[in-house]
CSV table of C-alpha atoms and ligand atoms in Angstrom, one decimal:
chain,number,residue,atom,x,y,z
A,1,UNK,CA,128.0,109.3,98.5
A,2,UNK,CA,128.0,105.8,99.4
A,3,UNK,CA,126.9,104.1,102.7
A,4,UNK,CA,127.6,100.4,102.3
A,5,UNK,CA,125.6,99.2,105.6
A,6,UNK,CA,122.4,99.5,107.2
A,7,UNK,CA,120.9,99.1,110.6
A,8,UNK,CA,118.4,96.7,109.9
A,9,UNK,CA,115.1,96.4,111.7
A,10,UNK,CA,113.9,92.9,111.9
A,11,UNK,CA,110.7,92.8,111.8
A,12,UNK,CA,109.8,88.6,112.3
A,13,UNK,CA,106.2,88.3,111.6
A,14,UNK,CA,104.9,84.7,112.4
A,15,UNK,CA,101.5,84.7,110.5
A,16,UNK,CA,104.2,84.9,107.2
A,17,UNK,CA,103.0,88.6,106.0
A,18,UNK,CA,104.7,91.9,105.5
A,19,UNK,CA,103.8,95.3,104.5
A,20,UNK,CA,106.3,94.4,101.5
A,21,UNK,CA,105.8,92.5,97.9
A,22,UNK,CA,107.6,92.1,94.5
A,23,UNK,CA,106.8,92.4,91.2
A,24,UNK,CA,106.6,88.2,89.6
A,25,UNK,CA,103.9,88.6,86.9
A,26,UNK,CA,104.6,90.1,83.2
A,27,UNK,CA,101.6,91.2,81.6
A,28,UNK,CA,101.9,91.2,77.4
A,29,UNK,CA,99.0,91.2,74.9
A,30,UNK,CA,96.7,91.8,78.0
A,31,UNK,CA,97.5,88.2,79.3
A,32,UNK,CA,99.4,87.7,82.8
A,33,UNK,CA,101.8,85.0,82.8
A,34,UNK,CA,103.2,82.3,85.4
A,35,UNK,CA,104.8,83.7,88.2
A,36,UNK,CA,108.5,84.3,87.0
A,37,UNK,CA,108.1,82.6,83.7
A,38,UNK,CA,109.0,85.9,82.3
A,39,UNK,CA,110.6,88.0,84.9
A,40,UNK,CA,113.8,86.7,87.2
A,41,UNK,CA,113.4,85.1,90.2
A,42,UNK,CA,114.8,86.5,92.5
A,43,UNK,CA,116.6,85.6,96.4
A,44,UNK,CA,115.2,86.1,100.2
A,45,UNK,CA,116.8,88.7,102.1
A,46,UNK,CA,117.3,86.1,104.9
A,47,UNK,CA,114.7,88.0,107.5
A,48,UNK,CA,112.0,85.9,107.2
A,49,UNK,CA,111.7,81.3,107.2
A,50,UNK,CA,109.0,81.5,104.7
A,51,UNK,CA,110.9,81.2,101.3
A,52,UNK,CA,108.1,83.7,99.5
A,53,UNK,CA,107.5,86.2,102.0
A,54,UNK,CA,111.6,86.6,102.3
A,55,UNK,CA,111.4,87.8,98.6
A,56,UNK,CA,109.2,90.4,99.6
A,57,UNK,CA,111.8,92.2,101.4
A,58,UNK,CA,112.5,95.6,100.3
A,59,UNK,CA,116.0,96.7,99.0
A,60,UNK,CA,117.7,99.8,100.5
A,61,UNK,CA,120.7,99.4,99.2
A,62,UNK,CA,121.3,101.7,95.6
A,63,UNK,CA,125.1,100.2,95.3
A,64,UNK,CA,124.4,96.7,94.8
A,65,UNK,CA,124.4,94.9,92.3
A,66,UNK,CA,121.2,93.2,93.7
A,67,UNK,CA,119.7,96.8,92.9
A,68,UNK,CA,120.1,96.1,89.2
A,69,UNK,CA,117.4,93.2,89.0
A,70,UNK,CA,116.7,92.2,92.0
A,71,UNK,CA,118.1,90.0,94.9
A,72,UNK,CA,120.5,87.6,93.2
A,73,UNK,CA,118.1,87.5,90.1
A,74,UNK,CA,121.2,87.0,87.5
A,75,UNK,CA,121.2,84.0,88.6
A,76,UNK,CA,117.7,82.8,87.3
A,77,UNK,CA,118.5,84.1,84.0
A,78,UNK,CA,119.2,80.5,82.6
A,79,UNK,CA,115.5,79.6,83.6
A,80,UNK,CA,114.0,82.5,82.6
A,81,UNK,CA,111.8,82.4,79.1
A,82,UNK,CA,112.0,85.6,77.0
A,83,UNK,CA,108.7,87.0,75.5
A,84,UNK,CA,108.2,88.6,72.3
A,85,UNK,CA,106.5,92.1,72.6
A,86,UNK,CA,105.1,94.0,70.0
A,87,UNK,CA,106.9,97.9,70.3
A,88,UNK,CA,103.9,100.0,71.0
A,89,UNK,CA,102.3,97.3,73.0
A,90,UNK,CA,101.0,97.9,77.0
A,91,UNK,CA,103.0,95.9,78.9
A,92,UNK,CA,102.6,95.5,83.0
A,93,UNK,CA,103.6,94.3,85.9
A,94,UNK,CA,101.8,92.9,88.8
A,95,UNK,CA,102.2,92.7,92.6
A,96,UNK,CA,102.9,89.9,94.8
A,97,UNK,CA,102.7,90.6,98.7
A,98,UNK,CA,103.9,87.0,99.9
A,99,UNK,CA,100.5,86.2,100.4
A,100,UNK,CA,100.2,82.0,100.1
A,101,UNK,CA,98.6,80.4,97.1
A,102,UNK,CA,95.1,80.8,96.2
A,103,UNK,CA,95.4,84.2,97.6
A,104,UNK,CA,98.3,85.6,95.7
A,105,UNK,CA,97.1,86.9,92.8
A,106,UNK,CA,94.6,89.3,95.5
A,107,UNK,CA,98.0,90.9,96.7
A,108,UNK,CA,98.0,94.6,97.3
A,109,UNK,CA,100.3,97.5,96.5
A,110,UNK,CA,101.1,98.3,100.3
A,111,UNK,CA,103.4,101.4,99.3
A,112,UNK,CA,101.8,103.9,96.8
A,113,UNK,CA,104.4,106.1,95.5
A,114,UNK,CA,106.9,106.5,92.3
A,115,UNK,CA,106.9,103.3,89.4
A,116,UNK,CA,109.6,103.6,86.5
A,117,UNK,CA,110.7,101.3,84.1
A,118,UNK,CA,113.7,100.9,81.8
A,119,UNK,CA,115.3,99.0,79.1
A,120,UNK,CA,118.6,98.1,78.6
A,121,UNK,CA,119.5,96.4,75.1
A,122,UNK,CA,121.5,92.8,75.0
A,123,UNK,CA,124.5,93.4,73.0
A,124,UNK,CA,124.6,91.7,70.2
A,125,UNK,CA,127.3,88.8,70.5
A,126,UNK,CA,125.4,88.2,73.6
A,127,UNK,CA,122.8,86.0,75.1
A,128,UNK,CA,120.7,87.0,77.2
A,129,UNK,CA,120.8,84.4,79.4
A,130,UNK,CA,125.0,85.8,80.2
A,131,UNK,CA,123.3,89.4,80.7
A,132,UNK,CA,123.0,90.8,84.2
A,133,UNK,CA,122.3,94.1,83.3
A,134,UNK,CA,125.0,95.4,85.5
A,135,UNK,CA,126.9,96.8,82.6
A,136,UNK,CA,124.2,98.0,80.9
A,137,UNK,CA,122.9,100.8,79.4
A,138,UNK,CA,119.6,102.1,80.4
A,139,UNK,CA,117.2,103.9,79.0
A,140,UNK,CA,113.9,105.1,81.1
A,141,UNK,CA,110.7,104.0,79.4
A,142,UNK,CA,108.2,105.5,81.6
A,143,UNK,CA,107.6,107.1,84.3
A,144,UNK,CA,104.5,106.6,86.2
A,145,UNK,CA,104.3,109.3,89.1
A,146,UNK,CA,101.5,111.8,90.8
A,147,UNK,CA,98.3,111.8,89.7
A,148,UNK,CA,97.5,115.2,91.8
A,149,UNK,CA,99.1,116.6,94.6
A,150,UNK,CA,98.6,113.9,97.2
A,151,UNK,CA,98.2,110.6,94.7
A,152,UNK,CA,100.6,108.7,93.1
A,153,UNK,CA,99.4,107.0,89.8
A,154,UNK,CA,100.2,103.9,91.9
A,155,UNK,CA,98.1,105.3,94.6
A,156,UNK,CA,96.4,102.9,96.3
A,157,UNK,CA,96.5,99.5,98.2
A,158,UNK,CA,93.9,98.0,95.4
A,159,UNK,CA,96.2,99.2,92.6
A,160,UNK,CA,97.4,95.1,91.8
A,161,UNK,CA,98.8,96.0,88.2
A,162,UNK,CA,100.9,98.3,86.8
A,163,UNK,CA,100.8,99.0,83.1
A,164,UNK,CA,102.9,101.1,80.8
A,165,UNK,CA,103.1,101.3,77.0
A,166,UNK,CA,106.9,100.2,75.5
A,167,UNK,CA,107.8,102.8,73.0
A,168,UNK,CA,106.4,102.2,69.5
A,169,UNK,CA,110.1,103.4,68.1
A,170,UNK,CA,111.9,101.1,70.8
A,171,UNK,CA,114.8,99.4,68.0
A,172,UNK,CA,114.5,95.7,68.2
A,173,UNK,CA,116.3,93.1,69.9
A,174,UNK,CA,116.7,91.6,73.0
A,175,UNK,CA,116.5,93.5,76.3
A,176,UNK,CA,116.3,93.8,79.5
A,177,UNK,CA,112.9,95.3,81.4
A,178,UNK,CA,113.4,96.8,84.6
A,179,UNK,CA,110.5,97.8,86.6
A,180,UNK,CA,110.7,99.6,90.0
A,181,UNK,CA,108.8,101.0,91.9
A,182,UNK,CA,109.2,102.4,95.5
A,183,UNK,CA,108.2,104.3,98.5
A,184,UNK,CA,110.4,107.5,99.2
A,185,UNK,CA,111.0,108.0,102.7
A,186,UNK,CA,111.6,111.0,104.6
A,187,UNK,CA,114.2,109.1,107.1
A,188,UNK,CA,117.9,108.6,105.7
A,189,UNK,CA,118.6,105.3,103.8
A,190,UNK,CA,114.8,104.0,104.4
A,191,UNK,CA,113.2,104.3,101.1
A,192,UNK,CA,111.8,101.0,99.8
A,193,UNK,CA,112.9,99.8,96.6
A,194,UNK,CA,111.1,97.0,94.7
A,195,UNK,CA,112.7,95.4,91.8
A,196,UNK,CA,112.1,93.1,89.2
A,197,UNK,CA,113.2,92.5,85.5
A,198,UNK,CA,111.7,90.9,82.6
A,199,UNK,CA,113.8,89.2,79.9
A,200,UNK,CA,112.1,90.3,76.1
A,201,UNK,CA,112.0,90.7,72.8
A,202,UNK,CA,111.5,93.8,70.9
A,203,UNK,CA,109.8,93.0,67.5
A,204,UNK,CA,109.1,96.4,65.8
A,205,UNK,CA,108.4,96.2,62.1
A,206,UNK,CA,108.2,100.1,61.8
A,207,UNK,CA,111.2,102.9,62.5
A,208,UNK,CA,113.5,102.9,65.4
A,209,UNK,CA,114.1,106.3,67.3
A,210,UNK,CA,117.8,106.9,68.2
A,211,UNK,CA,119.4,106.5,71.4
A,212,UNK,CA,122.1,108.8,70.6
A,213,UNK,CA,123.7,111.2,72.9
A,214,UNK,CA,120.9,109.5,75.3
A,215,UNK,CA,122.2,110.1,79.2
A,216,UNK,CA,122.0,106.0,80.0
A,217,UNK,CA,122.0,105.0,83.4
A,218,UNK,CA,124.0,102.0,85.5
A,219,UNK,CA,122.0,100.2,87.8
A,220,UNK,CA,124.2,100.1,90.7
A,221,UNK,CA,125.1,103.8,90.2
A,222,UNK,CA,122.6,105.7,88.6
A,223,UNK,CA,120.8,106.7,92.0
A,224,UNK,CA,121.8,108.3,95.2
A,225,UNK,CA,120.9,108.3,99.0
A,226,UNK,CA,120.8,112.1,98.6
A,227,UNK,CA,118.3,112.8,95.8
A,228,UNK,CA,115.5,114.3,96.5
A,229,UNK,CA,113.3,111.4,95.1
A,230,UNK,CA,114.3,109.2,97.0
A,231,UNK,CA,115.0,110.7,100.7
A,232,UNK,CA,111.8,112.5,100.8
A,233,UNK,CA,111.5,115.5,102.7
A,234,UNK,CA,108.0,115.6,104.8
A,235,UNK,CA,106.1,117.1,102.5
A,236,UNK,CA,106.1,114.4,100.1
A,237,UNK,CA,106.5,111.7,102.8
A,238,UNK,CA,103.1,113.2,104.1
A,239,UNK,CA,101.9,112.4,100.3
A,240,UNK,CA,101.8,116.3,99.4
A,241,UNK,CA,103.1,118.1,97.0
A,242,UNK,CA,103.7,115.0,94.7
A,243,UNK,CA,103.3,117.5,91.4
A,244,UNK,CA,106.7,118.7,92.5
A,245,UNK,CA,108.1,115.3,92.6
A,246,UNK,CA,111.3,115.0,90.3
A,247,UNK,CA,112.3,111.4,90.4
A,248,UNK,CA,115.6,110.2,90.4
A,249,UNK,CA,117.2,109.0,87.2
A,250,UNK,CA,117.6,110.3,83.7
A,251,UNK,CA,114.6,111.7,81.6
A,252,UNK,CA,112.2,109.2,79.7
A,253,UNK,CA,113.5,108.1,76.6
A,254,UNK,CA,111.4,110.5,73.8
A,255,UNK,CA,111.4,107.5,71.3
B,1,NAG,C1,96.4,97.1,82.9
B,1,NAG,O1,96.2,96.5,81.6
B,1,NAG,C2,95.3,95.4,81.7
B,1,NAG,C3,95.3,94.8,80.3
B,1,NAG,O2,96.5,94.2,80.1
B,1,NAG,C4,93.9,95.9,82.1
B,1,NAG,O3,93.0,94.8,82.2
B,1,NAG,C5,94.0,96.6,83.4
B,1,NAG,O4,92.8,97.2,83.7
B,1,NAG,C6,95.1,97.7,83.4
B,1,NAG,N1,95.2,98.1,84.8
B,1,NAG,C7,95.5,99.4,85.1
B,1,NAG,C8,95.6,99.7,86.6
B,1,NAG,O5,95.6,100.3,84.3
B,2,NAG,C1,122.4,90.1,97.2
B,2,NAG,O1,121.4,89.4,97.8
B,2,NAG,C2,121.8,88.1,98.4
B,2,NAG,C3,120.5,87.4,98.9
B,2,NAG,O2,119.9,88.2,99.9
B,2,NAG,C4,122.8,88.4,99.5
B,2,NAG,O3,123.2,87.2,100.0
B,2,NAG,C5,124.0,89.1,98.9
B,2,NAG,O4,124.9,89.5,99.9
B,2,NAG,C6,123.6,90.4,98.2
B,2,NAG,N1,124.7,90.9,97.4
B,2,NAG,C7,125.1,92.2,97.5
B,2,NAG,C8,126.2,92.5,96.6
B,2,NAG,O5,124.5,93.0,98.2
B,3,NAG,C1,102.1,89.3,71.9
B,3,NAG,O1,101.5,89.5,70.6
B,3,NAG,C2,102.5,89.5,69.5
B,3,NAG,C3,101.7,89.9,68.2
B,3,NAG,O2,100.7,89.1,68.0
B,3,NAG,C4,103.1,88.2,69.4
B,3,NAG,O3,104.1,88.2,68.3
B,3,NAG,C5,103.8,87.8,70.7
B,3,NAG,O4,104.3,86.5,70.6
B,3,NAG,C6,102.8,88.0,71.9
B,3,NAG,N1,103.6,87.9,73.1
B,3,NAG,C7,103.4,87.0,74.0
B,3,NAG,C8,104.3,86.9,75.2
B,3,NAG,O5,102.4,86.2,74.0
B,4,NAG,C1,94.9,86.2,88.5
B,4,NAG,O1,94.4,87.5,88.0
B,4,NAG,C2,94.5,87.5,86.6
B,4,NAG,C3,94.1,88.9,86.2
B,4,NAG,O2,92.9,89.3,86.8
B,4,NAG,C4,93.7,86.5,86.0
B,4,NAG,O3,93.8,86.5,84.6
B,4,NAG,C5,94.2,85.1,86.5
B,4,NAG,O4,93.3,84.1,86.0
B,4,NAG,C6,94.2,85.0,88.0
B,4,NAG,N1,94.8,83.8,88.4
B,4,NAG,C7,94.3,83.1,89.4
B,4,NAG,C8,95.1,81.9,89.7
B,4,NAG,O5,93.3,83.4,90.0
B,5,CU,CU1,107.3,97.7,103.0
């Protein structure tokens, strides 16, 4: 079911914080990299003057093709460097709540809840720099969700990085990493998505699991307004329950 608008609340904030962020820094080989050097920049919403603190701007929208990478983030692709990553290797992600520089890098997660990342592969005959990911075919690499009943993994305000391990099998080449992660709501069309996507390279010198008969997902399309993940009932918008959680999307890839 699709429900192309929303009634936006604008919520103007003249000190240039929100209780929002986004997801800049790639972490490979336990080393965090430059802000975007690896990961696509990505657009303002157009809520807020500061140019950072606009990026920080959730996305509620599943049918866009912003929801793929991010706000306009196809459009960094050119700029973006790709980094080699060893399959098998932790990789991570970590959060940027438009706070200004020095301070950044002391950002906060300000929603706990639900982080999950895919891959889709380049095609061949293609560079990644013409890949927006809207076509692709994507495979769910982890899935990082409660911890217990009333804690997420990412459960907390001081939780800056999060870290998951690409698949040792992962076949190489050139992909596509997108990380979200998000804060189900229990009101209609309010859930908080935050998106980001690295550009890398697989290198795996050892055997590559199949991806066949694997239930890819399209990013605008794969998700819903209706699933249960993602318009929480109480319970789990009241943080309980969380074991029960089934989160939207298909099953992690088993390698
Ligand atoms: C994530 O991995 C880094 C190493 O890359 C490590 O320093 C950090 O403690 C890990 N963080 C979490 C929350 O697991
Ligand atoms: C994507 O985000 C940009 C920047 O906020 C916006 O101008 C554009 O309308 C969005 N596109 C879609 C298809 O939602
Ligand atoms: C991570 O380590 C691997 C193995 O040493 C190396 O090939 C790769 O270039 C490193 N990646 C980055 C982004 O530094
Ligand atoms: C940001 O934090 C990372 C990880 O703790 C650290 O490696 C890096 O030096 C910090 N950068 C700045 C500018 O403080
Ligand atoms: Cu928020």
């Amino acid at each position: 079911m699709k429900f192309p608008t929303r009634l936006t609340v604008l919520l103007l904030n003249a000190t240039g914080t929100t209780a929002h962020y986004f997801w800049p820094w790639f972490i490979v080989n336990g080393t965090q990299f430059a802000q975007w050097k690896y990961v696509r920049d990505v657009a303002g919403a157009g809520y807020y003057s500061d140019e950072v603190v606009d990026k920080t701007e959730p996305q509620f929208d599943l049918y866009s093709t912003n929801f793929t990478c991010g706000r306009l983030a196809f459009a960094s692709a050119e700029k973006t460097e790709t980094a080699d990553v060893l399959a098998g290797s932790l990789v991570g992600f970590r959060v940027h709540e438009g706070l200004p520089e020095p301070d950044a890098n002391y950002s906060g997660l300000q929603h706990p809840g639900p982080a999950q990342a895919y891959l889709a592969r380049v095609p061949q005959a293609v560079s990644i720099k013409d890949f927006s990911g809207i076509d692709g075919e994507w495979f769910k690499i982890a899935a990082l969700l409660a911890e217990t009943d009333t804690q997420w993994v990412a459960g907390n305000y001081d939780h800056r990085v999060i870290n998951f391990t690409l698949p040792a099998t992962t076949p190489p080449g050139k992909y596509l990493l997108r990380f979200e992660q998000f804060w189900p709501s229990p009101s209609f069309l309010q859930t908080q998505f935050y998106v980001n996507c690295a550009q890398i390279n697989v290198i795996n010198h050892g055997a590559a699991g199949s991806l066949d008969g694997y239930p890819f997902a399209k990013f605008p399309g794969a998700y819903d307004y209706m699933d249960t993940g993602i318009w929480a009932g109480n319970e789990l918008g009241n943080n309980q329950g969380l074991l029960k959680y089934v989160a939207p999307g298909p099953a992690v890839w088993k390698g």
